Amino acid sequence: MNKPLLAALATLAVTGIGVAPAAASPAAPASSASPAAPASPAAPAARAVSFAGTVALSNCSGSLVRLPASEDDDPALVMSNGHCLETGFPAAGEVVVDQPSSRSFGLLNASGTRVGTLRAGKIAYATMTDTDVSLYQLTSTYAQIRGSYGISPLTLDDTRPTAGTAITVVSGYWKRTYACSVDGFAYRLKEGEWTWKDSVRYTSACQTIGGTSGSPVVDNATGEVVAVNNTGNEDGGRCTDNNPCEVAEDGTVTVREGINYGQQTYQIPACFGLDNKLDLSRSGCVLPKP
């Protein structure tokens, strides 16, 4: 996994390699690639991807998110990884639902400046089975956050992304962006005891590091979130911790050293109903259940 920050720094202390350039100046946002020029006057221009709506956790990254049907007076949600939970990694097969939490999140504006602190009331949903996601329900609504800080949430796209889509991984922890494209999809991605389904594989330009776990993966053309960043193969290991492998439908195993991955998020909106309330029994909800 793109380890939570403390684990990543512990690795650096032992190996002396890895994320030193990024750690040397974590407060300075790295500029993402400029949007490509439209192919023709009729082609829609890509939106500029910024840090607005991203958050910094104590050890990971995340984002303030809304569902396509969310309303201003709904309790707001923050999305990160399941492996970024304050309670530790969920075991394979474990699903956390409606667990009290008072975790805090540093809210960033477009330039990456921290403008406020958001507070969770509970972990609405979290798992590392089939996907690697956590969704915190906050004590404030979207309208209250916008009124206090002028920040709107990012929207979760409810459509599966396609190969070739230009994306940006936006890390609220490092205040750094990583621009690349969707290279393809892993039928199964196996890392240690965990297995994830239909994972997004990035092209090699997205060299995400420890602390970027939980970052939103933004479709440059729409500005909507299509995945949550979570892992990468660090040194060529086969299906071990920090060295995930791809497993095809026929069982063929492929190792891609230095390649990073995210977990798709288009399935999430179907599992929430009125007032942003989690309902895993809703039609179309395929998220793992407790």
PDB file of C-alpha atoms in Angstrom:
ATOM      1  CA  MET A   1       0.000   0.000   0.000  1.00  0.00           C
ATOM      2  CA  ASN A   2       1.009   3.646  -0.322  1.00  0.00           C
ATOM      3  CA  LYS A   3       1.699   3.458   3.388  1.00  0.00           C
ATOM      4  CA  PRO A   4       0.357   5.877   5.967  1.00  0.00           C
ATOM      5  CA  LEU A   5       3.039   8.489   6.560  1.00  0.00           C
ATOM      6  CA  LEU A   6       4.687   7.094   9.703  1.00  0.00           C
ATOM      7  CA  ALA A   7       5.198   3.695   8.093  1.00  0.00           C
ATOM      8  CA  ALA A   8       6.631   5.326   4.984  1.00  0.00           C
ATOM      9  CA  LEU A   9       9.122   7.377   6.965  1.00  0.00           C
ATOM     10  CA  ALA A  10      10.125   4.311   8.974  1.00  0.00           C
ATOM     11  CA  THR A  11      10.938   2.563   5.701  1.00  0.00           C
ATOM     12  CA  LEU A  12      13.030   5.532   4.613  1.00  0.00           C
ATOM     13  CA  ALA A  13      14.975   5.500   7.859  1.00  0.00           C
ATOM     14  CA  VAL A  14      15.977   1.905   7.171  1.00  0.00           C
ATOM     15  CA  THR A  15      16.563   2.030   3.427  1.00  0.00           C
ATOM     16  CA  GLY A  16      17.616   5.630   2.867  1.00  0.00           C
ATOM     17  CA  ILE A  17      15.669   5.703  -0.407  1.00  0.00           C
ATOM     18  CA  GLY A  18      12.277   6.692  -1.746  1.00  0.00           C
ATOM     19  CA  VAL A  19      10.357   9.840  -0.944  1.00  0.00           C
ATOM     20  CA  ALA A  20      13.064  12.226   0.264  1.00  0.00           C
ATOM     21  CA  PRO A  21      12.479  14.818  -2.504  1.00  0.00           C
ATOM     22  CA  ALA A  22       8.784  15.061  -1.648  1.00  0.00           C
ATOM     23  CA  ALA A  23       9.375  15.047   2.101  1.00  0.00           C
ATOM     24  CA  ALA A  24      11.927  17.833   1.814  1.00  0.00           C
ATOM     25  CA  SER A  25       9.258  20.405   1.006  1.00  0.00           C
ATOM     26  CA  PRO A  26       5.804  19.003   1.806  1.00  0.00           C
ATOM     27  CA  ALA A  27       4.120  22.409   1.905  1.00  0.00           C
ATOM     28  CA  ALA A  28       4.978  23.355  -1.677  1.00  0.00           C
ATOM     29  CA  PRO A  29       2.405  22.089  -4.187  1.00  0.00           C
ATOM     30  CA  ALA A  30       3.884  20.496  -7.270  1.00  0.00           C
ATOM     31  CA  SER A  31       2.347  21.738 -10.454  1.00  0.00           C
ATOM     32  CA  SER A  32       0.368  19.152 -12.386  1.00  0.00           C
ATOM     33  CA  ALA A  33       0.620  18.799 -16.109  1.00  0.00           C
ATOM     34  CA  SER A  34      -1.218  21.480 -18.040  1.00  0.00           C
ATOM     35  CA  PRO A  35      -4.464  20.289 -19.611  1.00  0.00           C
ATOM     36  CA  ALA A  36      -4.030  19.258 -23.205  1.00  0.00           C
ATOM     37  CA  ALA A  37      -5.299  21.631 -25.853  1.00  0.00           C
ATOM     38  CA  PRO A  38      -8.711  20.669 -27.268  1.00  0.00           C
ATOM     39  CA  ALA A  39      -8.519  18.544 -30.402  1.00  0.00           C
ATOM     40  CA  SER A  40     -10.967  20.889 -32.092  1.00  0.00           C
ATOM     41  CA  PRO A  41     -12.931  24.026 -31.214  1.00  0.00           C
ATOM     42  CA  ALA A  42     -15.914  21.808 -30.323  1.00  0.00           C
ATOM     43  CA  ALA A  43     -13.995  19.609 -27.874  1.00  0.00           C
ATOM     44  CA  PRO A  44     -14.636  20.371 -24.154  1.00  0.00           C
ATOM     45  CA  ALA A  45     -11.667  21.842 -22.309  1.00  0.00           C
ATOM     46  CA  ALA A  46     -10.273  19.935 -19.345  1.00  0.00           C
ATOM     47  CA  ARG A  47     -10.912  21.500 -15.955  1.00  0.00           C
ATOM     48  CA  ALA A  48      -8.010  22.678 -13.847  1.00  0.00           C
ATOM     49  CA  VAL A  49      -7.468  20.264 -10.958  1.00  0.00           C
ATOM     50  CA  SER A  50      -6.732  21.979  -7.633  1.00  0.00           C
ATOM     51  CA  PHE A  51      -6.502  21.090  -3.940  1.00  0.00           C
ATOM     52  CA  ALA A  52      -9.925  22.577  -3.128  1.00  0.00           C
ATOM     53  CA  GLY A  53     -11.931  20.043  -1.154  1.00  0.00           C
ATOM     54  CA  THR A  54      -9.024  17.754  -0.380  1.00  0.00           C
ATOM     55  CA  VAL A  55      -8.098  17.032   3.230  1.00  0.00           C
ATOM     56  CA  ALA A  56      -5.048  16.010   5.224  1.00  0.00           C
ATOM     57  CA  LEU A  57      -5.399  13.234   7.798  1.00  0.00           C
ATOM     58  CA  SER A  58      -2.853  12.560  10.515  1.00  0.00           C
ATOM     59  CA  ASN A  59      -1.193   9.920   8.355  1.00  0.00           C
ATOM     60  CA  CYS A  60      -2.917   9.918   4.937  1.00  0.00           C
ATOM     61  CA  SER A  61      -4.763  12.000   2.370  1.00  0.00           C
ATOM     62  CA  GLY A  62      -8.482  12.261   1.650  1.00  0.00           C
ATOM     63  CA  SER A  63     -11.244  14.426   0.235  1.00  0.00           C
ATOM     64  CA  LEU A  64     -14.543  16.048   1.105  1.00  0.00           C
ATOM     65  CA  VAL A  65     -16.990  14.262  -1.204  1.00  0.00           C
ATOM     66  CA  ARG A  66     -20.622  14.335  -2.193  1.00  0.00           C
ATOM     67  CA  LEU A  67     -22.751  11.818  -4.039  1.00  0.00           C
ATOM     68  CA  PRO A  68     -24.540  12.863  -7.238  1.00  0.00           C
ATOM     69  CA  ALA A  69     -27.825  13.101  -5.290  1.00  0.00           C
ATOM     70  CA  SER A  70     -26.423  14.730  -2.131  1.00  0.00           C
ATOM     71  CA  GLU A  71     -28.060  17.965  -0.956  1.00  0.00           C
ATOM     72  CA  ASP A  72     -26.577  20.987   0.790  1.00  0.00           C
ATOM     73  CA  ASP A  73     -28.191  20.157   4.129  1.00  0.00           C
ATOM     74  CA  ASP A  74     -26.897  16.576   4.174  1.00  0.00           C
ATOM     75  CA  PRO A  75     -24.156  15.648   6.656  1.00  0.00           C
ATOM     76  CA  ALA A  76     -20.902  15.845   4.693  1.00  0.00           C
ATOM     77  CA  LEU A  77     -18.658  12.885   3.924  1.00  0.00           C
ATOM     78  CA  VAL A  78     -14.867  12.532   3.848  1.00  0.00           C
ATOM     79  CA  MET A  79     -13.346   9.694   1.815  1.00  0.00           C
ATOM     80  CA  SER A  80      -9.974   8.041   2.353  1.00  0.00           C
ATOM     81  CA  ASN A  81      -8.630   4.457   2.401  1.00  0.00           C
ATOM     82  CA  GLY A  82      -9.712   1.621   4.665  1.00  0.00           C
ATOM     83  CA  HIS A  83      -6.056   1.164   5.588  1.00  0.00           C
ATOM     84  CA  CYS A  84      -5.967   4.773   6.836  1.00  0.00           C
ATOM     85  CA  LEU A  85      -8.437   4.144   9.687  1.00  0.00           C
ATOM     86  CA  GLU A  86      -7.319   5.382  13.102  1.00  0.00           C
ATOM     87  CA  THR A  87      -8.143   1.901  14.422  1.00  0.00           C
ATOM     88  CA  GLY A  88      -5.685   0.162  12.081  1.00  0.00           C
ATOM     89  CA  PHE A  89      -6.033  -2.020   8.994  1.00  0.00           C
ATOM     90  CA  PRO A  90      -9.342  -3.927   8.731  1.00  0.00           C
ATOM     91  CA  ALA A  91      -8.729  -7.649   8.306  1.00  0.00           C
ATOM     92  CA  ALA A  92      -9.605  -9.397   5.059  1.00  0.00           C
ATOM     93  CA  GLY A  93     -13.369  -9.891   5.093  1.00  0.00           C
ATOM     94  CA  GLU A  94     -13.964  -7.195   7.728  1.00  0.00           C
ATOM     95  CA  VAL A  95     -16.440  -4.378   7.096  1.00  0.00           C
ATOM     96  CA  VAL A  96     -16.809  -1.441   9.510  1.00  0.00           C
ATOM     97  CA  VAL A  97     -20.207   0.295   9.601  1.00  0.00           C
ATOM     98  CA  ASP A  98     -21.481   3.180  11.783  1.00  0.00           C
ATOM     99  CA  GLN A  99     -18.569   3.197  14.207  1.00  0.00           C
ATOM    100  CA  PRO A 100     -18.215   6.344  16.373  1.00  0.00           C
ATOM    101  CA  SER A 101     -15.246   8.550  15.491  1.00  0.00           C
ATOM    102  CA  SER A 102     -14.080  12.045  16.399  1.00  0.00           C
ATOM    103  CA  ARG A 103     -11.260  12.151  13.870  1.00  0.00           C
ATOM    104  CA  SER A 104     -10.250  15.559  12.507  1.00  0.00           C
ATOM    105  CA  PHE A 105      -9.314  16.541   8.953  1.00  0.00           C
ATOM    106  CA  GLY A 106      -7.450  19.602   7.696  1.00  0.00           C
ATOM    107  CA  LEU A 107      -9.485  21.176   4.862  1.00  0.00           C
ATOM    108  CA  LEU A 108      -7.524  22.720   1.977  1.00  0.00           C
ATOM    109  CA  ASN A 109      -8.402  25.473  -0.489  1.00  0.00           C
ATOM    110  CA  ALA A 110      -7.453  25.544  -4.165  1.00  0.00           C
ATOM    111  CA  SER A 111      -3.850  26.599  -3.515  1.00  0.00           C
ATOM    112  CA  GLY A 112      -3.297  23.940  -0.849  1.00  0.00           C
ATOM    113  CA  THR A 113      -3.609  26.231   2.166  1.00  0.00           C
ATOM    114  CA  ARG A 114      -5.300  24.739   5.206  1.00  0.00           C
ATOM    115  CA  VAL A 115      -8.400  26.827   5.870  1.00  0.00           C
ATOM    116  CA  GLY A 116     -10.158  24.887   8.589  1.00  0.00           C
ATOM    117  CA  THR A 117     -10.665  21.684  10.537  1.00  0.00           C
ATOM    118  CA  LEU A 118     -13.495  19.253   9.892  1.00  0.00           C
ATOM    119  CA  ARG A 119     -14.626  16.738  12.505  1.00  0.00           C
ATOM    120  CA  ALA A 120     -16.084  13.256  12.052  1.00  0.00           C
ATOM    121  CA  GLY A 121     -19.067  11.981  13.987  1.00  0.00           C
ATOM    122  CA  LYS A 122     -18.646   8.409  12.818  1.00  0.00           C
ATOM    123  CA  ILE A 123     -17.062   6.054  10.321  1.00  0.00           C
ATOM    124  CA  ALA A 124     -20.043   5.440   8.052  1.00  0.00           C
ATOM    125  CA  TYR A 125     -18.297   2.682   6.087  1.00  0.00           C
ATOM    126  CA  ALA A 126     -14.830   1.179   5.758  1.00  0.00           C
ATOM    127  CA  THR A 127     -13.270  -1.981   4.391  1.00  0.00           C
ATOM    128  CA  MET A 128     -10.191  -3.417   2.720  1.00  0.00           C
ATOM    129  CA  THR A 129     -12.158  -6.230   1.080  1.00  0.00           C
ATOM    130  CA  ASP A 130     -12.851  -5.937  -2.686  1.00  0.00           C
ATOM    131  CA  THR A 131     -11.895  -2.265  -2.354  1.00  0.00           C
ATOM    132  CA  ASP A 132      -9.884  -0.079   0.045  1.00  0.00           C
ATOM    133  CA  VAL A 133     -12.078   2.771   1.219  1.00  0.00           C
ATOM    134  CA  SER A 134     -13.265   4.638   4.293  1.00  0.00           C
ATOM    135  CA  LEU A 135     -16.141   7.111   4.391  1.00  0.00           C
ATOM    136  CA  TYR A 136     -16.471   9.337   7.452  1.00  0.00           C
ATOM    137  CA  GLN A 137     -19.697  11.190   8.207  1.00  0.00           C
ATOM    138  CA  LEU A 138     -18.936  14.671   9.524  1.00  0.00           C
ATOM    139  CA  THR A 139     -20.641  16.721  12.212  1.00  0.00           C
ATOM    140  CA  SER A 140     -21.263  19.532   9.698  1.00  0.00           C
ATOM    141  CA  THR A 141     -23.266  19.785   6.482  1.00  0.00           C
ATOM    142  CA  TYR A 142     -22.009  20.771   3.044  1.00  0.00           C
ATOM    143  CA  ALA A 143     -23.774  24.120   3.401  1.00  0.00           C
ATOM    144  CA  GLN A 144     -22.115  24.818   6.748  1.00  0.00           C
ATOM    145  CA  ILE A 145     -18.675  23.980   5.346  1.00  0.00           C
ATOM    146  CA  ARG A 146     -19.227  26.175   2.304  1.00  0.00           C
ATOM    147  CA  GLY A 147     -20.492  29.000   4.501  1.00  0.00           C
ATOM    148  CA  SER A 148     -17.518  28.813   6.860  1.00  0.00           C
ATOM    149  CA  TYR A 149     -14.695  28.156   4.397  1.00  0.00           C
ATOM    150  CA  GLY A 150     -16.002  28.757   0.879  1.00  0.00           C
ATOM    151  CA  ILE A 151     -15.139  25.170  -0.085  1.00  0.00           C
ATOM    152  CA  SER A 152     -17.414  22.820  -2.013  1.00  0.00           C
ATOM    153  CA  PRO A 153     -17.067  19.029  -2.039  1.00  0.00           C
ATOM    154  CA  LEU A 154     -15.781  16.921  -4.894  1.00  0.00           C
ATOM    155  CA  THR A 155     -18.422  14.783  -6.595  1.00  0.00           C
ATOM    156  CA  LEU A 156     -18.117  11.007  -6.893  1.00  0.00           C
ATOM    157  CA  ASP A 157     -18.707   9.952 -10.494  1.00  0.00           C
ATOM    158  CA  ASP A 158     -21.195   7.073 -10.645  1.00  0.00           C
ATOM    159  CA  THR A 159     -19.861   5.882 -14.018  1.00  0.00           C
ATOM    160  CA  ARG A 160     -16.953   3.463 -14.423  1.00  0.00           C
ATOM    161  CA  PRO A 161     -13.862   5.197 -15.876  1.00  0.00           C
ATOM    162  CA  THR A 162     -12.259   4.035 -19.114  1.00  0.00           C
ATOM    163  CA  ALA A 163      -8.690   3.262 -20.112  1.00  0.00           C
ATOM    164  CA  GLY A 164      -6.868   6.321 -21.436  1.00  0.00           C
ATOM    165  CA  THR A 165      -8.705   8.782 -19.163  1.00  0.00           C
ATOM    166  CA  ALA A 166      -6.425  11.630 -18.067  1.00  0.00           C
ATOM    167  CA  ILE A 167      -6.376  11.717 -14.255  1.00  0.00           C
ATOM    168  CA  THR A 168      -4.744  13.545 -11.367  1.00  0.00           C
ATOM    169  CA  VAL A 169      -4.045  12.073  -7.934  1.00  0.00           C
ATOM    170  CA  VAL A 170      -4.361  14.957  -5.448  1.00  0.00           C
ATOM    171  CA  SER A 171      -2.613  14.461  -2.096  1.00  0.00           C
ATOM    172  CA  GLY A 172      -3.889  16.692   0.690  1.00  0.00           C
ATOM    173  CA  TYR A 173      -1.165  15.439   3.012  1.00  0.00           C
ATOM    174  CA  TRP A 174       1.794  16.362   0.806  1.00  0.00           C
ATOM    175  CA  LYS A 175      -0.048  19.158  -1.037  1.00  0.00           C
ATOM    176  CA  ARG A 176       1.213  17.557  -4.201  1.00  0.00           C
ATOM    177  CA  THR A 177      -0.414  16.328  -7.404  1.00  0.00           C
ATOM    178  CA  TYR A 178       0.444  13.429  -9.704  1.00  0.00           C
ATOM    179  CA  ALA A 179      -0.786  13.609 -13.305  1.00  0.00           C
ATOM    180  CA  CYS A 180      -1.030  10.543 -15.562  1.00  0.00           C
ATOM    181  CA  SER A 181      -3.678   8.399 -17.271  1.00  0.00           C
ATOM    182  CA  VAL A 182      -5.653   5.247 -16.587  1.00  0.00           C
ATOM    183  CA  ASP A 183      -3.446   2.552 -18.103  1.00  0.00           C
ATOM    184  CA  GLY A 184      -5.992  -0.220 -17.582  1.00  0.00           C
ATOM    185  CA  PHE A 185      -7.623  -2.363 -14.920  1.00  0.00           C
ATOM    186  CA  ALA A 186      -6.520  -5.305 -12.784  1.00  0.00           C
ATOM    187  CA  TYR A 187      -9.181  -8.031 -12.598  1.00  0.00           C
ATOM    188  CA  ARG A 188      -7.876  -8.792  -9.109  1.00  0.00           C
ATOM    189  CA  LEU A 189      -5.128  -6.988  -7.230  1.00  0.00           C
ATOM    190  CA  LYS A 190      -3.648  -9.045  -4.406  1.00  0.00           C
ATOM    191  CA  GLU A 191      -1.478  -7.611  -1.632  1.00  0.00           C
ATOM    192  CA  GLY A 192      -0.702  -9.748   1.390  1.00  0.00           C
ATOM    193  CA  GLU A 193      -3.998 -10.928   2.898  1.00  0.00           C
ATOM    194  CA  TRP A 194      -6.128  -8.455   0.903  1.00  0.00           C
ATOM    195  CA  THR A 195      -7.647  -8.756  -2.565  1.00  0.00           C
ATOM    196  CA  TRP A 196      -9.250  -5.889  -4.507  1.00  0.00           C
ATOM    197  CA  LYS A 197     -11.479  -6.086  -7.562  1.00  0.00           C
ATOM    198  CA  ASP A 198     -11.232  -4.169 -10.852  1.00  0.00           C
ATOM    199  CA  SER A 199      -8.467  -1.858  -9.625  1.00  0.00           C
ATOM    200  CA  VAL A 200      -7.329   1.158 -11.648  1.00  0.00           C
ATOM    201  CA  ARG A 201      -3.755   0.855 -12.899  1.00  0.00           C
ATOM    202  CA  TYR A 202      -1.979   4.168 -13.508  1.00  0.00           C
ATOM    203  CA  THR A 203       0.543   4.882 -16.219  1.00  0.00           C
ATOM    204  CA  SER A 204       4.074   5.192 -14.836  1.00  0.00           C
ATOM    205  CA  ALA A 205       3.955   8.992 -14.505  1.00  0.00           C
ATOM    206  CA  CYS A 206       1.928   8.725 -11.253  1.00  0.00           C
ATOM    207  CA  GLN A 207       4.725   7.848  -8.815  1.00  0.00           C
ATOM    208  CA  THR A 208       2.658   8.138  -5.646  1.00  0.00           C
ATOM    209  CA  ILE A 209       4.380   7.762  -2.268  1.00  0.00           C
ATOM    210  CA  GLY A 210       3.627   7.064   1.396  1.00  0.00           C
ATOM    211  CA  GLY A 211       1.122   9.623   2.703  1.00  0.00           C
ATOM    212  CA  THR A 212      -0.754   9.802  -0.626  1.00  0.00           C
ATOM    213  CA  SER A 213      -2.982   6.923   0.491  1.00  0.00           C
ATOM    214  CA  GLY A 214      -6.626   7.986   0.318  1.00  0.00           C
ATOM    215  CA  SER A 215      -6.052  10.755  -2.236  1.00  0.00           C
ATOM    216  CA  PRO A 216      -8.919  11.346  -4.660  1.00  0.00           C
ATOM    217  CA  VAL A 217      -8.219  10.336  -8.254  1.00  0.00           C
ATOM    218  CA  VAL A 218      -9.816  13.069 -10.349  1.00  0.00           C
ATOM    219  CA  ASP A 219     -10.935  12.821 -13.980  1.00  0.00           C
ATOM    220  CA  ASN A 220      -9.298  15.885 -15.533  1.00  0.00           C
ATOM    221  CA  ALA A 221     -12.138  16.380 -18.036  1.00  0.00           C
ATOM    222  CA  THR A 222     -15.014  16.395 -15.536  1.00  0.00           C
ATOM    223  CA  GLY A 223     -13.402  17.308 -12.215  1.00  0.00           C
ATOM    224  CA  GLU A 224     -15.184  14.327 -10.629  1.00  0.00           C
ATOM    225  CA  VAL A 225     -13.639  11.579  -8.513  1.00  0.00           C
ATOM    226  CA  VAL A 226     -13.308   8.180 -10.205  1.00  0.00           C
ATOM    227  CA  ALA A 227     -11.070   6.342  -7.712  1.00  0.00           C
ATOM    228  CA  VAL A 228      -9.226   6.523  -4.405  1.00  0.00           C
ATOM    229  CA  ASN A 229      -5.445   6.084  -4.486  1.00  0.00           C
ATOM    230  CA  ASN A 230      -4.207   3.163  -2.389  1.00  0.00           C
ATOM    231  CA  THR A 231      -1.139   1.147  -3.371  1.00  0.00           C
ATOM    232  CA  GLY A 232       1.828   0.398  -5.619  1.00  0.00           C
ATOM    233  CA  ASN A 233       4.449  -2.257  -6.221  1.00  0.00           C
ATOM    234  CA  GLU A 234       7.548  -0.840  -4.554  1.00  0.00           C
ATOM    235  CA  ASP A 235      10.351  -3.286  -5.308  1.00  0.00           C
ATOM    236  CA  GLY A 236       9.099  -6.065  -7.558  1.00  0.00           C
ATOM    237  CA  GLY A 237       7.814  -8.410  -4.869  1.00  0.00           C
ATOM    238  CA  ARG A 238       5.034 -10.845  -5.745  1.00  0.00           C
ATOM    239  CA  CYS A 239       1.678 -10.375  -3.990  1.00  0.00           C
ATOM    240  CA  THR A 240       3.261  -9.303  -0.685  1.00  0.00           C
ATOM    241  CA  ASP A 241       2.688  -6.255   1.537  1.00  0.00           C
ATOM    242  CA  ASN A 242       3.616  -3.105  -0.428  1.00  0.00           C
ATOM    243  CA  ASN A 243       4.104  -5.239  -3.546  1.00  0.00           C
ATOM    244  CA  PRO A 244       0.686  -6.022  -5.014  1.00  0.00           C
ATOM    245  CA  CYS A 245       0.362  -8.326  -7.995  1.00  0.00           C
ATOM    246  CA  GLU A 246      -2.307  -8.499 -10.673  1.00  0.00           C
ATOM    247  CA  VAL A 247      -4.253 -11.753 -10.982  1.00  0.00           C
ATOM    248  CA  ALA A 248      -6.127 -12.307 -14.257  1.00  0.00           C
ATOM    249  CA  GLU A 249      -9.383 -14.249 -14.622  1.00  0.00           C
ATOM    250  CA  ASP A 250      -7.400 -17.326 -15.700  1.00  0.00           C
ATOM    251  CA  GLY A 251      -5.157 -17.076 -12.637  1.00  0.00           C
ATOM    252  CA  THR A 252      -2.139 -15.611 -14.443  1.00  0.00           C
ATOM    253  CA  VAL A 253      -0.090 -13.436 -12.071  1.00  0.00           C
ATOM    254  CA  THR A 254       1.628 -10.265 -13.303  1.00  0.00           C
ATOM    255  CA  VAL A 255       4.040  -8.121 -11.274  1.00  0.00           C
ATOM    256  CA  ARG A 256       4.581  -4.516 -12.372  1.00  0.00           C
ATOM    257  CA  GLU A 257       7.377  -3.002 -10.327  1.00  0.00           C
ATOM    258  CA  GLY A 258       7.028   0.749  -9.782  1.00  0.00           C
ATOM    259  CA  ILE A 259       3.398   0.872 -10.954  1.00  0.00           C
ATOM    260  CA  ASN A 260       0.694   2.330  -8.697  1.00  0.00           C
ATOM    261  CA  TYR A 261      -3.026   1.708  -8.331  1.00  0.00           C
ATOM    262  CA  GLY A 262      -6.322   3.114  -7.105  1.00  0.00           C
ATOM    263  CA  GLN A 263      -9.693   1.595  -6.253  1.00  0.00           C
ATOM    264  CA  GLN A 264     -12.733   2.602  -8.273  1.00  0.00           C
ATOM    265  CA  THR A 265     -15.449   4.588  -6.502  1.00  0.00           C
ATOM    266  CA  TYR A 266     -18.348   4.567  -8.969  1.00  0.00           C
ATOM    267  CA  GLN A 267     -20.055   1.802  -6.924  1.00  0.00           C
ATOM    268  CA  ILE A 268     -20.332   3.960  -3.786  1.00  0.00           C
ATOM    269  CA  PRO A 269     -23.307   6.239  -4.666  1.00  0.00           C
ATOM    270  CA  ALA A 270     -25.676   3.285  -5.078  1.00  0.00           C
ATOM    271  CA  CYS A 271     -25.114   2.378  -1.411  1.00  0.00           C
ATOM    272  CA  PHE A 272     -26.277   5.698   0.045  1.00  0.00           C
ATOM    273  CA  GLY A 273     -29.826   7.001   0.196  1.00  0.00           C
ATOM    274  CA  LEU A 274     -31.644  10.099   1.409  1.00  0.00           C
ATOM    275  CA  ASP A 275     -29.629  12.401   3.691  1.00  0.00           C
ATOM    276  CA  ASN A 276     -26.381  10.616   2.751  1.00  0.00           C
ATOM    277  CA  LYS A 277     -27.464   7.631   4.837  1.00  0.00           C
ATOM    278  CA  LEU A 278     -25.625   4.377   4.200  1.00  0.00           C
ATOM    279  CA  ASP A 279     -27.960   1.581   3.051  1.00  0.00           C
ATOM    280  CA  LEU A 280     -26.120  -1.530   1.908  1.00  0.00           C
ATOM    281  CA  SER A 281     -29.444  -3.214   1.042  1.00  0.00           C
ATOM    282  CA  ARG A 282     -30.273  -0.723  -1.727  1.00  0.00           C
ATOM    283  CA  SER A 283     -30.718  -2.037  -5.259  1.00  0.00           C
ATOM    284  CA  GLY A 284     -27.425  -1.838  -7.152  1.00  0.00           C
ATOM    285  CA  CYS A 285     -25.232  -1.682  -4.034  1.00  0.00           C
ATOM    286  CA  VAL A 286     -22.327  -4.097  -4.436  1.00  0.00           C
ATOM    287  CA  LEU A 287     -20.060  -2.937  -1.619  1.00  0.00           C
ATOM    288  CA  PRO A 288     -19.131  -5.751   0.812  1.00  0.00           C
ATOM    289  CA  LYS A 289     -21.480  -6.117   3.756  1.00  0.00           C
ATOM    290  CA  PRO A 290     -20.630  -6.934   7.396  1.00  0.00           C
TER     291      PRO A 290
END
